[in-house]
Coordinates of N, CA, C and O in Angstrom, one line a residue:
M1 N 21.5 -0.1 8.8 CA 20.6 1.0 8.9 C 20.4 1.2 10.3 O 20.1 0.2 11.0
S2 N 20.3 2.3 10.9 CA 19.9 2.6 12.3 C 18.5 2.1 12.7 O 17.7 2.3 12.0
T3 N 18.4 1.4 13.8 CA 17.1 1.0 14.5 C 16.1 2.1 14.6 O 15.2 2.3 14.8
V4 N 17.0 3.5 15.0 CA 16.0 4.6 15.4 C 15.4 5.0 14.0 O 14.3 5.5 14.1
L5 N 16.1 5.0 12.8 CA 15.6 5.4 11.3 C 14.3 4.6 11.3 O 13.3 5.0 10.8
E6 N 14.8 3.4 11.5 CA 13.5 2.0 11.2 C 12.3 2.4 11.9 O 11.2 2.5 11.8
G7 N 12.6 3.1 13.2 CA 11.6 3.4 14.2 C 10.5 4.7 13.7 O 9.6 4.5 13.8
I8 N 11.4 5.5 13.5 CA 11.0 6.7 12.9 C 10.0 6.3 11.4 O 9.0 6.8 11.3
A9 N 10.8 5.6 10.8 CA 9.8 5.1 9.8 C 8.7 4.5 10.1 O 7.5 4.6 9.1
V10 N 8.6 3.5 11.1 CA 7.3 2.9 11.2 C 6.3 3.7 11.7 O 5.3 3.5 11.5
V11 N 6.7 4.8 12.8 CA 5.7 5.7 13.3 C 5.3 6.7 11.9 O 4.0 6.6 12.1
L12 N 6.1 6.9 10.9 CA 5.6 7.7 9.8 C 4.5 6.8 9.1 O 3.4 7.2 8.7
G13 N 5.0 5.5 8.8 CA 4.0 4.4 8.3 C 2.7 4.2 8.9 O 1.6 4.5 8.2
L14 N 2.7 4.4 10.1 CA 1.4 4.1 10.9 C 0.4 5.4 10.8 O -0.7 5.2 10.8
A15 N 1.2 6.5 10.8 CA 0.5 7.8 10.9 C -0.1 7.9 9.1 O -1.2 8.3 9.2
Y16 N 0.7 7.4 8.5 CA 0.1 7.2 6.9 C -1.2 6.5 6.7 O -2.4 6.9 6.3
L17 N -1.2 5.2 7.4 CA -2.4 4.4 7.4 C -3.3 4.9 8.2 O -4.7 5.0 7.7
V18 N -3.4 5.5 9.2 CA -4.3 6.0 10.1 C -5.0 7.3 9.6 O -6.2 7.4 9.4
L19 N -4.1 8.1 8.8 CA -4.9 9.1 8.1 C -5.6 8.8 6.8 O -6.6 9.2 6.4
A20 N -5.0 7.5 6.0 CA -5.6 7.2 5.0 C -7.0 6.5 5.3 O -8.2 6.8 4.7
I21 N -7.0 5.8 6.4 CA -8.2 5.2 6.8 C -9.4 6.3 7.1 O -10.6 6.4 6.7
W22 N -9.0 7.3 7.5 CA -10.0 8.5 7.8 C -10.2 9.6 6.5 O -10.6 10.6 6.7
E23 N -9.5 9.0 5.1 CA -9.6 9.6 4.5 C -8.9 11.1 4.3 O -9.5 12.3 3.6
K24 N -7.8 11.4 5.0 CA -7.3 12.4 5.2 C -6.1 12.8 4.2 O -5.2 11.8 4.0
R25 N -6.0 13.8 3.3 CA -5.0 14.0 2.5 C -3.7 13.8 2.8 O -2.8 13.4 2.2
S26 N -3.5 14.4 4.3 CA -2.2 14.6 4.8 C -1.4 13.2 5.0 O -0.5 13.1 5.2
C27 N -2.3 12.1 4.6 CA -1.7 10.9 4.8 C -0.5 10.7 3.9 O 0.5 10.1 4.2
W28 N -0.4 11.2 2.7 CA 0.6 11.3 1.7 C 1.8 11.9 2.0 O 2.8 11.3 1.5
I29 N 1.6 12.9 2.8 CA 3.0 13.3 3.3 C 3.6 12.4 4.2 O 4.6 12.0 4.1
A30 N 2.8 11.7 5.1 CA 3.6 11.0 6.2 C 4.1 9.6 5.4 O 5.1 9.2 5.6
G31 N 3.2 9.1 4.6 CA 3.6 8.0 3.4 C 5.0 8.5 2.8 O 5.9 7.7 2.7
G32 N 5.0 9.5 2.3 CA 6.1 10.0 1.3 C 7.5 10.0 2.4 O 8.4 9.5 1.9
L33 N 7.3 10.3 3.5 CA 8.5 10.6 4.5 C 9.0 9.3 4.8 O 10.1 8.9 5.0
A34 N 7.9 8.4 5.1 CA 8.2 6.8 5.6 C 9.1 6.2 4.3 O 10.1 5.3 4.5
S35 N 8.4 6.4 3.4 CA 9.1 5.7 2.1 C 10.5 6.2 1.9 O 11.4 5.1 1.5
A36 N 10.9 7.5 1.9 CA 12.3 7.9 1.9 C 13.1 7.0 2.8 O 14.0 6.8 2.6
L37 N 12.6 6.9 4.2 CA 13.4 6.3 5.0 C 13.5 4.7 4.7 O 14.7 4.0 4.6
F38 N 12.5 4.2 4.6 CA 12.4 2.9 4.2 C 13.1 2.2 3.1 O 13.8 1.3 2.9
M39 N 13.5 3.2 2.1 CA 14.0 3.1 1.0 C 15.4 2.5 1.3 O 16.1 1.5 0.7
G40 N 16.3 3.1 2.1 CA 17.6 2.6 2.6 C 17.5 1.5 3.5 O 18.5 0.8 3.5
I41 N 16.5 1.5 4.4 CA 16.4 0.4 5.1 C 16.4 -0.7 4.6 O 17.0 -2.0 4.9
F42 N 15.4 -1.1 3.5 CA 15.2 -2.2 2.9 C 16.6 -2.6 1.9 O 17.0 -3.8 1.7
W43 N 17.3 -1.4 1.3 CA 18.2 -1.9 0.4 C 19.2 -2.3 1.4 O 20.1 -3.5 1.0
D44 N 19.5 -1.9 2.5 CA 20.5 -2.4 3.6 C 20.3 -3.9 4.2 O 21.1 -4.6 4.3
A45 N 19.1 -4.0 4.2 CA 18.5 -5.5 4.6 C 18.5 -6.6 3.3 O 18.1 -7.6 3.7
G46 N 19.0 -6.1 2.3 CA 19.0 -7.0 1.2 C 17.6 -7.4 0.6 O 17.4 -8.6 -0.1
L47 N 16.8 -6.4 0.6 CA 15.4 -6.7 -0.1 C 15.2 -5.6 -1.0 O 14.7 -4.5 -1.0
P48 N 16.0 -5.7 -2.4 CA 16.3 -4.7 -3.2 C 14.7 -4.4 -3.9 O 14.3 -3.3 -4.2
M49 N 14.0 -5.2 -4.1 CA 12.5 -5.0 -4.4 C 11.9 -4.1 -3.6 O 11.0 -3.0 -4.1
Q50 N 11.9 -4.2 -2.4 CA 11.3 -3.7 -1.3 C 11.9 -2.1 -1.3 O 11.1 -1.0 -1.3
G51 N 13.0 -2.0 -1.5 CA 13.7 -1.0 -1.6 C 13.1 0.0 -2.8 O 12.9 1.2 -2.7
L52 N 13.1 -0.6 -4.0 CA 12.6 0.1 -5.3 C 11.3 0.4 -4.9 O 10.9 1.3 -5.4
L53 N 10.5 -0.3 -4.5 CA 9.1 -0.3 -4.1 C 8.8 1.0 -3.6 O 8.1 2.0 -3.7
Q54 N 9.6 1.6 -2.5 CA 9.7 2.6 -1.8 C 9.8 4.1 -2.6 O 9.1 5.0 -2.8
V55 N 10.5 3.9 -3.8 CA 10.7 4.8 -4.9 C 9.4 5.0 -5.5 O 8.8 6.2 -5.6
F56 N 8.5 4.2 -6.0 CA 7.4 4.1 -6.2 C 6.5 4.8 -5.4 O 5.7 5.5 -5.9
Y57 N 6.6 4.5 -4.1 CA 5.7 5.0 -3.0 C 5.9 6.4 -3.0 O 4.9 7.2 -2.6
L58 N 7.1 6.9 -3.1 CA 7.5 8.7 -3.0 C 6.5 9.2 -4.3 O 5.9 10.0 -4.1
F59 N 6.6 8.6 -5.4 CA 5.7 9.1 -6.7 C 4.3 9.1 -6.4 O 3.3 9.8 -6.8
M60 N 3.8 8.0 -5.8 CA 2.3 7.6 -5.5 C 2.1 8.6 -4.4 O 0.8 9.2 -4.1
A61 N 2.9 8.9 -3.4 CA 2.4 10.1 -2.4 C 2.2 11.2 -3.0 O 1.2 12.0 -2.8
A62 N 3.0 11.7 -4.3 CA 2.6 12.9 -5.0 C 1.3 12.7 -5.5 O 0.7 13.8 -5.7
L63 N 1.2 11.8 -6.1 CA -0.2 11.5 -7.1 C -1.2 11.4 -6.0 O -2.2 11.9 -6.3
G64 N -1.4 10.8 -5.1 CA -2.4 10.7 -3.8 C -2.7 11.7 -3.4 O -3.7 12.5 -3.4
W65 N -1.8 12.8 -3.4 CA -1.9 14.2 -2.6 C -2.9 14.9 -3.6 O -3.4 15.6 -3.3
W66 N -2.4 14.9 -4.7 CA -2.9 15.5 -6.1 C -4.2 14.9 -6.2 O -5.3 15.8 -6.1
R67 N -4.5 13.8 -6.2 CA -5.7 13.0 -6.8 C -6.7 13.2 -5.6 O -7.9 13.3 -5.9
W68 N -6.3 13.4 -4.3 CA -7.2 13.2 -3.1 C -7.7 14.6 -3.3 O -8.9 14.6 -2.4
G69 N -7.4 15.5 -3.8 CA -7.7 17.0 -3.7 C -8.0 17.5 -2.1 O -6.9 17.0 -1.3
R70 N -8.8 18.4 -1.9 CA -9.0 18.8 -0.4 C -9.6 17.9 0.5 O -10.2 17.1 0.1
D71 N -9.3 17.9 1.7 CA -10.0 17.3 2.9 C -11.4 17.4 2.9 O -12.4 16.5 3.6
S72 N -12.0 18.6 2.3 CA -13.3 18.9 2.5 C -14.3 18.0 1.8 O -13.8 17.5 0.8
S73 N -15.6 17.9 2.2 CA -16.4 16.7 1.5 C -16.9 17.3 0.3 O -17.2 16.7 -0.8
E74 N -16.6 18.7 -0.2 CA -17.3 19.0 -1.3 C -16.3 18.7 -2.4 O -16.6 18.4 -3.7
T75 N -14.8 18.9 -2.3 CA -14.0 18.5 -3.3 C -13.1 17.2 -2.9 O -12.4 17.1 -4.0
A76 N -13.4 16.5 -1.9 CA -12.4 15.3 -1.8 C -13.1 14.3 -2.6 O -14.1 14.0 -3.1
R77 N -12.0 13.4 -3.3 CA -12.4 12.2 -4.1 C -13.4 11.3 -3.3 O -12.9 10.8 -2.2
A78 N -14.3 10.8 -4.1 CA -15.1 9.8 -3.3 C -14.7 8.3 -3.5 O -14.0 7.8 -4.4
V79 N -14.8 7.4 -2.4 CA -14.8 6.3 -2.4 C -15.4 5.2 -3.4 O -16.7 5.7 -3.4
S80 N -15.0 4.4 -4.2 CA -15.5 3.9 -5.2 C -15.4 2.3 -5.2 O -14.5 2.0 -4.5
K81 N -16.3 1.5 -5.7 CA -15.9 0.2 -6.0 C -15.7 -0.2 -7.1 O -16.2 0.5 -8.0
V82 N -15.2 -1.3 -7.3 CA -14.6 -2.1 -8.7 C -15.3 -3.1 -8.9 O -15.5 -4.2 -8.2
G83 N -15.5 -3.8 -10.4 CA -15.9 -4.9 -10.5 C -15.2 -6.1 -10.9 O -13.7 -5.8 -10.6
W84 N -15.4 -7.3 -11.2 CA -14.6 -8.5 -11.3 C -13.8 -8.2 -12.3 O -12.5 -8.9 -12.2
R85 N -13.9 -7.4 -13.5 CA -12.9 -7.3 -14.5 C -11.8 -6.5 -13.9 O -10.6 -6.7 -14.5
Y86 N -11.9 -5.4 -13.2 CA -10.9 -4.7 -12.6 C -9.8 -5.6 -11.9 O -8.7 -5.6 -11.8
H87 N -10.4 -6.7 -10.8 CA -9.9 -7.4 -10.2 C -9.0 -8.4 -11.0 O -7.8 -8.8 -10.7
A88 N -9.7 -9.0 -11.9 CA -8.9 -9.8 -13.1 C -7.7 -9.1 -13.6 O -6.7 -9.6 -13.9
T89 N -7.9 -8.0 -14.0 CA -7.0 -7.0 -14.6 C -5.7 -6.9 -13.6 O -4.3 -7.0 -14.0
I90 N -6.0 -6.8 -12.5 CA -4.9 -6.2 -11.5 C -4.3 -7.8 -11.1 O -3.0 -7.8 -11.1
L91 N -5.2 -8.7 -10.9 CA -4.4 -10.1 -10.7 C -3.5 -10.6 -11.8 O -2.3 -11.3 -11.7
A92 N -4.2 -10.3 -12.9 CA -3.3 -10.8 -14.3 C -1.8 -9.9 -14.3 O -0.8 -10.5 -14.4
S93 N -1.9 -8.7 -14.1 CA -0.8 -7.7 -13.9 C 0.0 -8.3 -13.1 O 1.3 -8.5 -13.1
L94 N -0.2 -8.6 -11.8 CA 0.6 -8.9 -10.8 C 1.2 -10.4 -11.1 O 2.7 -10.6 -11.1
V95 N 0.7 -11.2 -11.5 CA 1.3 -12.6 -12.0 C 2.3 -12.3 -13.2 O 3.2 -12.6 -13.4
L96 N 1.8 -11.5 -14.2 CA 2.7 -10.8 -15.2 C 4.2 -10.3 -14.7 O 5.2 -10.6 -15.1
L97 N 3.9 -9.2 -14.1 CA 5.0 -8.3 -13.4 C 6.0 -9.2 -12.6 O 7.1 -8.8 -12.5
S98 N 5.3 -10.1 -11.8 CA 6.1 -10.8 -10.8 C 6.8 -11.9 -11.7 O 8.4 -12.1 -11.2
G99 N 6.5 -12.5 -12.7 CA 7.1 -13.6 -13.2 C 8.0 -13.3 -14.1 O 9.3 -13.6 -14.0
V100 N 7.8 -12.0 -14.8 CA 8.9 -11.4 -15.7 C 9.9 -10.6 -14.8 O 11.4 -10.9 -14.9
T101 N 9.8 -10.2 -13.9 CA 10.7 -9.7 -12.7 C 11.4 -11.1 -12.0 O 12.9 -10.9 -12.0
L102 N 11.2 -12.1 -11.7 CA 11.7 -13.3 -11.2 C 12.5 -13.7 -12.2 O 13.6 -14.0 -12.1
L103 N 12.1 -13.8 -13.6 CA 12.9 -14.3 -14.6 C 14.3 -13.4 -14.8 O 15.1 -13.9 -14.9
A104 N 13.8 -12.0 -14.6 CA 14.9 -11.3 -15.0 C 16.0 -11.4 -13.9 O 17.4 -11.3 -14.1
R105 N 15.7 -11.7 -12.7 CA 16.5 -11.8 -11.5 C 16.9 -13.0 -11.4 O 17.9 -13.5 -10.4
N106 N 16.5 -14.0 -12.2 CA 17.2 -15.4 -12.3 C 16.9 -16.1 -10.9 O 17.7 -16.6 -10.2
T107 N 15.3 -15.9 -10.5 CA 15.3 -16.3 -8.7 C 13.9 -17.0 -8.8 O 13.2 -16.9 -7.9
M108 N 13.7 -17.9 -9.6 CA 12.2 -18.6 -9.7 C 12.2 -19.6 -8.6 O 11.2 -20.0 -8.2
T109 N 13.3 -20.0 -7.9 CA 13.2 -20.8 -6.7 C 13.4 -20.4 -5.4 O 13.4 -21.1 -4.4
D110 N 13.8 -19.2 -5.3 CA 14.3 -18.7 -3.9 C 13.0 -18.0 -3.3 O 12.6 -16.9 -4.0
L111 N 12.5 -18.4 -2.3 CA 11.1 -18.3 -1.6 C 11.2 -16.9 -1.4 O 10.1 -16.2 -1.6
Q112 N 12.4 -16.2 -0.5 CA 12.4 -15.2 -0.2 C 12.3 -14.0 -1.4 O 11.5 -13.1 -1.4
A113 N 13.0 -14.3 -2.6 CA 13.0 -13.5 -3.7 C 11.6 -13.3 -4.3 O 11.3 -12.6 -4.9
I114 N 10.8 -14.6 -4.2 CA 9.4 -14.7 -4.8 C 8.6 -13.8 -3.9 O 7.7 -13.1 -4.6
V115 N 8.7 -14.0 -2.6 CA 7.9 -13.1 -1.8 C 8.1 -11.6 -1.8 O 7.4 -11.0 -1.9
D116 N 9.4 -11.3 -1.9 CA 10.0 -10.0 -2.1 C 9.3 -9.5 -3.4 O 8.7 -8.2 -3.4
T117 N 9.4 -10.3 -4.6 CA 8.9 -9.6 -5.6 C 7.3 -9.5 -5.8 O 7.0 -8.4 -6.0
G118 N 6.7 -10.6 -5.3 CA 5.3 -10.6 -5.7 C 4.8 -9.6 -4.6 O 3.6 -8.9 -4.9
S119 N 5.2 -9.6 -3.4 CA 4.8 -8.4 -2.5 C 4.8 -7.1 -2.7 O 4.0 -6.2 -2.6
S120 N 6.0 -6.9 -3.6 CA 6.4 -5.6 -4.2 C 5.5 -5.4 -5.3 O 4.9 -3.9 -5.2
W121 N 5.3 -6.2 -6.1 CA 4.3 -5.7 -7.4 C 3.0 -5.7 -6.7 O 2.0 -4.8 -7.4
A122 N 2.5 -6.3 -6.0 CA 1.2 -6.2 -5.5 C 0.9 -4.9 -4.6 O -0.1 -4.2 -4.6
G123 N 2.1 -4.3 -4.0 CA 2.0 -3.1 -3.0 C 2.0 -2.2 -4.3 O 1.1 -1.1 -4.1
V124 N 2.6 -2.1 -5.3 CA 2.5 -1.1 -6.6 C 0.8 -1.0 -7.1 O 0.5 0.1 -6.9
L125 N 0.4 -2.2 -7.2 CA -1.1 -2.3 -7.6 C -1.9 -1.8 -6.7 O -3.0 -0.9 -7.0
A126 N -1.7 -2.3 -5.2 CA -2.7 -1.7 -4.2 C -2.8 -0.4 -4.0 O -3.6 0.3 -3.6
T127 N -1.4 0.2 -4.0 CA -1.1 1.8 -3.7 C -1.8 2.6 -4.9 O -2.4 3.4 -4.7
W128 N -1.8 2.0 -6.1 CA -2.4 2.7 -7.3 C -3.9 2.6 -6.7 O -4.5 3.4 -7.2
M129 N -4.9 1.5 -6.2 CA -6.1 1.7 -6.0 C -6.3 2.5 -4.8 O -7.6 2.9 -5.0
V130 N -5.4 2.6 -3.9 CA -5.7 3.6 -2.7 C -5.5 5.1 -3.3 O -6.5 5.7 -3.0
A131 N -4.7 5.3 -4.1 CA -4.6 6.5 -4.7 C -5.9 7.1 -5.5 O -6.4 8.2 -5.6
Q132 N -6.5 5.9 -6.2 CA -8.0 6.3 -6.9 C -9.0 5.9 -5.9 O -10.2 6.2 -6.3
K133 N -8.9 5.9 -4.6 CA -9.9 5.5 -3.4 C -10.7 4.4 -3.8 O -12.1 4.5 -3.8
K134 N -10.0 3.3 -4.2 CA -10.8 2.0 -4.5 C -11.0 1.2 -3.2 O -10.2 0.8 -2.6
L135 N -12.2 1.0 -2.9 CA -12.7 0.3 -1.7 C -11.8 -1.0 -1.5 O -11.1 -1.1 -0.4
E136 N -11.8 -1.7 -2.6 CA -11.3 -3.2 -2.3 C -9.8 -3.1 -2.1 O -8.8 -4.1 -2.0
S137 N -8.9 -2.0 -2.4 CA -7.7 -1.9 -2.1 C -7.3 -2.4 -0.5 O -6.2 -2.9 -0.5
W138 N -8.4 -2.3 0.2 CA -7.9 -2.7 1.7 C -7.8 -4.3 1.7 O -7.0 -4.7 2.1
I139 N -8.6 -4.8 0.7 CA -8.6 -6.4 0.8 C -7.2 -6.8 0.3 O -6.6 -7.8 0.8
Y140 N -6.8 -6.2 -0.7 CA -5.4 -6.6 -1.1 C -4.4 -6.3 -0.1 O -3.5 -6.9 0.2
W141 N -4.5 -5.1 0.7 CA -3.5 -5.0 1.4 C -3.5 -5.8 2.8 O -2.4 -5.9 3.3
I142 N -4.6 -6.4 3.1 CA -4.9 -7.4 4.3 C -3.8 -8.4 3.7 O -2.6 -9.0 4.8
A143 N -4.0 -9.1 2.7 CA -3.1 -10.3 2.1 C -1.5 -9.9 2.0 O -0.7 -10.6 2.5
I144 N -1.2 -8.7 1.3 CA 0.0 -8.3 1.3 C 0.5 -7.8 2.7 O 1.8 -8.1 2.8
D145 N 0.1 -7.2 3.5 CA 0.5 -7.0 4.8 C 1.1 -8.2 5.7 O 1.9 -8.4 6.1
L146 N 0.2 -9.2 5.5 CA 0.3 -10.3 6.2 C 1.7 -11.1 5.7 O 2.5 -11.8 6.3
L147 N 1.5 -11.2 4.3 CA 3.1 -11.6 3.6 C 3.9 -10.9 3.9 O 5.1 -11.4 4.1
T148 N 4.0 -9.8 3.7 CA 5.3 -8.8 4.0 C 5.8 -8.9 5.5 O 7.0 -8.9 6.0
A149 N 4.7 -9.0 6.4 CA 5.5 -9.0 7.9 C 6.0 -10.5 7.8 O 7.4 -10.6 8.5
G150 N 5.7 -11.6 7.5 CA 6.5 -12.6 7.3 C 7.9 -12.1 7.0 O 9.0 -13.0 7.1
L151 N 7.8 -11.8 5.5 CA 9.2 -11.5 5.0 C 10.3 -10.7 5.7 O 11.3 -10.9 5.7
Y152 N 9.5 -9.5 6.4 CA 10.4 -8.7 7.2 C 11.2 -9.2 8.6 O 12.1 -9.3 8.8
L153 N 9.9 -10.5 9.0 CA 10.6 -11.2 10.1 C 11.8 -12.1 9.6 O 12.8 -12.1 10.1
N154 N 11.5 -12.7 8.7 CA 12.7 -13.3 7.8 C 14.1 -12.7 7.8 O 15.1 -13.2 7.9
A155 N 13.9 -11.5 7.4 CA 15.2 -10.6 7.0 C 15.6 -10.0 8.6 O 16.6 -9.0 8.3
G156 N 14.9 -10.4 9.5 CA 15.6 -9.5 10.8 C 14.9 -8.3 11.3 O 15.8 -7.6 11.8
L157 N 14.1 -7.6 10.3 CA 13.5 -6.6 10.6 C 12.3 -6.6 11.5 O 11.3 -6.5 11.2
L158 N 12.6 -6.6 12.7 CA 11.6 -6.8 13.8 C 10.7 -5.6 13.8 O 9.5 -6.2 14.0
A159 N 11.0 -4.5 14.0 CA 10.1 -3.3 14.1 C 9.2 -3.4 12.8 O 7.8 -3.2 12.8
S160 N 9.9 -3.6 11.6 CA 9.2 -3.2 10.4 C 8.0 -4.5 10.3 O 7.0 -4.5 9.9
S161 N 8.3 -5.8 10.4 CA 7.5 -6.9 10.7 C 6.3 -6.5 11.5 O 5.1 -6.6 11.2
G162 N 6.6 -6.2 12.8 CA 5.6 -5.8 13.7 C 4.4 -4.7 13.0 O 3.2 -4.6 13.3
L163 N 4.9 -3.6 12.3 CA 4.7 -2.4 11.7 C 3.4 -3.4 10.7 O 2.3 -2.8 10.6
Y164 N 4.0 -4.4 10.1 CA 3.0 -4.9 9.2 C 2.2 -5.8 9.7 O 0.9 -5.8 9.1
V165 N 2.3 -6.3 11.0 CA 1.2 -6.9 11.6 C 0.1 -5.8 12.1 O -1.1 -6.1 11.9
V166 N 0.6 -4.8 12.3 CA -0.4 -3.6 13.0 C -1.2 -3.2 11.7 O -2.3 -2.8 11.6
Y167 N -0.2 -3.0 10.5 CA -1.0 -2.7 8.9 C -2.2 -3.5 8.9 O -3.2 -3.2 8.4
T168 N -1.9 -5.0 9.2 CA -3.2 -6.1 8.9 C -4.4 -5.7 9.5 O -5.3 -5.5 9.0
V169 N -3.9 -5.3 10.6 CA -5.2 -4.9 11.6 C -5.9 -3.6 11.1 O -7.2 -3.4 10.9
L170 N -5.1 -2.4 10.9 CA -5.6 -1.4 10.2 C -6.0 -1.3 8.8 O -7.2 -0.9 8.6
A171 N -5.7 -2.2 8.1 CA -6.5 -2.4 6.8 C -8.0 -3.1 7.0 O -8.6 -2.8 6.4
I172 N -7.8 -4.1 8.0 CA -9.6 -4.2 8.4 C -10.0 -3.3 8.4 O -11.3 -3.2 8.4
I173 N -9.6 -2.6 9.6 CA -10.5 -1.3 10.0 C -10.7 -0.5 8.8 O -11.7 0.8 8.5
G174 N -9.7 -0.3 8.0 CA -10.0 0.8 6.6 C -10.7 0.0 6.0 O -11.6 1.1 5.3
W175 N -11.0 -1.2 5.8 CA -12.0 -1.7 4.8 C -13.4 -1.4 5.5 O -14.3 -0.9 4.6
K176 N -13.7 -1.5 6.5 CA -15.0 -1.0 7.2 C -15.2 0.3 7.1 O -16.3 0.7 6.9
Q177 N -14.1 1.0 7.2 CA -14.4 2.5 7.5 C -14.9 3.1 6.0 O -15.8 3.9 5.6
W178 N -14.1 2.6 5.0 CA -14.3 2.9 3.7 C -15.4 2.4 3.2 O -16.4 3.1 2.3
R179 N -16.0 1.0 3.4 CA -17.2 0.5 2.8 C -18.4 1.2 3.7 O -19.3 1.5 3.0
Q180 N -18.2 1.9 4.7 CA -19.1 2.9 5.3 C -19.2 4.0 4.6 O -20.4 4.5 4.4
S181 N -18.1 4.6 4.2 CA -18.1 5.6 3.3 C -19.2 5.6 2.2 O -19.8 6.3 1.5
V182 N -18.7 4.2 1.2 CA -19.7 4.0 0.1 C -20.9 4.2 0.4 O -21.9 4.4 -0.4
R183 N -21.1 3.3 1.6 CA -22.8 3.1 1.9 C -23.4 4.9 2.1 O -24.6 4.8 1.8
L184 N -22.5 5.4 2.8 CA -23.1 6.7 3.0 C -23.3 7.4 1.9 O -24.4 8.3 1.6
Q185 N -22.5 7.3 1.0 CA -22.6 8.1 -0.3 C -23.6 7.6 -1.1 O -24.5 8.4 -2.1
A186 N -23.9 6.3 -1.0 CA -25.3 5.9 -1.7 C -26.3 6.2 -1.1 O -27.3 6.4 -2.0
T187 N -26.6 6.1 0.2 CA -27.9 6.9 0.7 C -27.9 8.2 0.4 O -29.1 8.8 0.5
S188 N -27.0 9.2 0.2 CA -27.1 10.4 0.0 C -27.3 11.0 -1.4 O -27.4 12.0 -1.6
S189 N -27.0 9.6 -2.3 CA -27.3 10.3 -3.8 C -28.7 10.1 -4.0 O -29.6 9.7 -3.7

């Protein structure tokens, strides 16, 4: 795949994340376009789970667009927090989905396949949380982004690896921004 296409996907991916941090519904358009490009890029790089993940992200872009409603404060979905049971369910789902996928792929000892699979399923779960505007989604993304940066670096996708390092920093900013949003909602209620 062309490094030009990877560069365009990286720019769109950055646009998605910055717009998501600021709770702008248009983030889902940029995210959907980035996913469409990354789908082919990752498949060509030998990362099938990352490629399939992009198909899911396309569907999530549509769901996120719909769930977030309009950007106006009167109609926009509010950021909310989740409890420990929610996290336990997310983490148990991650272990189960990753384990089943690795067994099906017969790659229980291949580190790249383990990271590819685990980070893909974690991305699915964290993206679901973003679409629901769950504050803690950013914590998951910090860990996922660091892991994925290493995976892409190992696969020779330098621009994508760099993007995920930047994503890690932006996820920290996103956590702070959304946490402030939750606090403002609490004081205005």
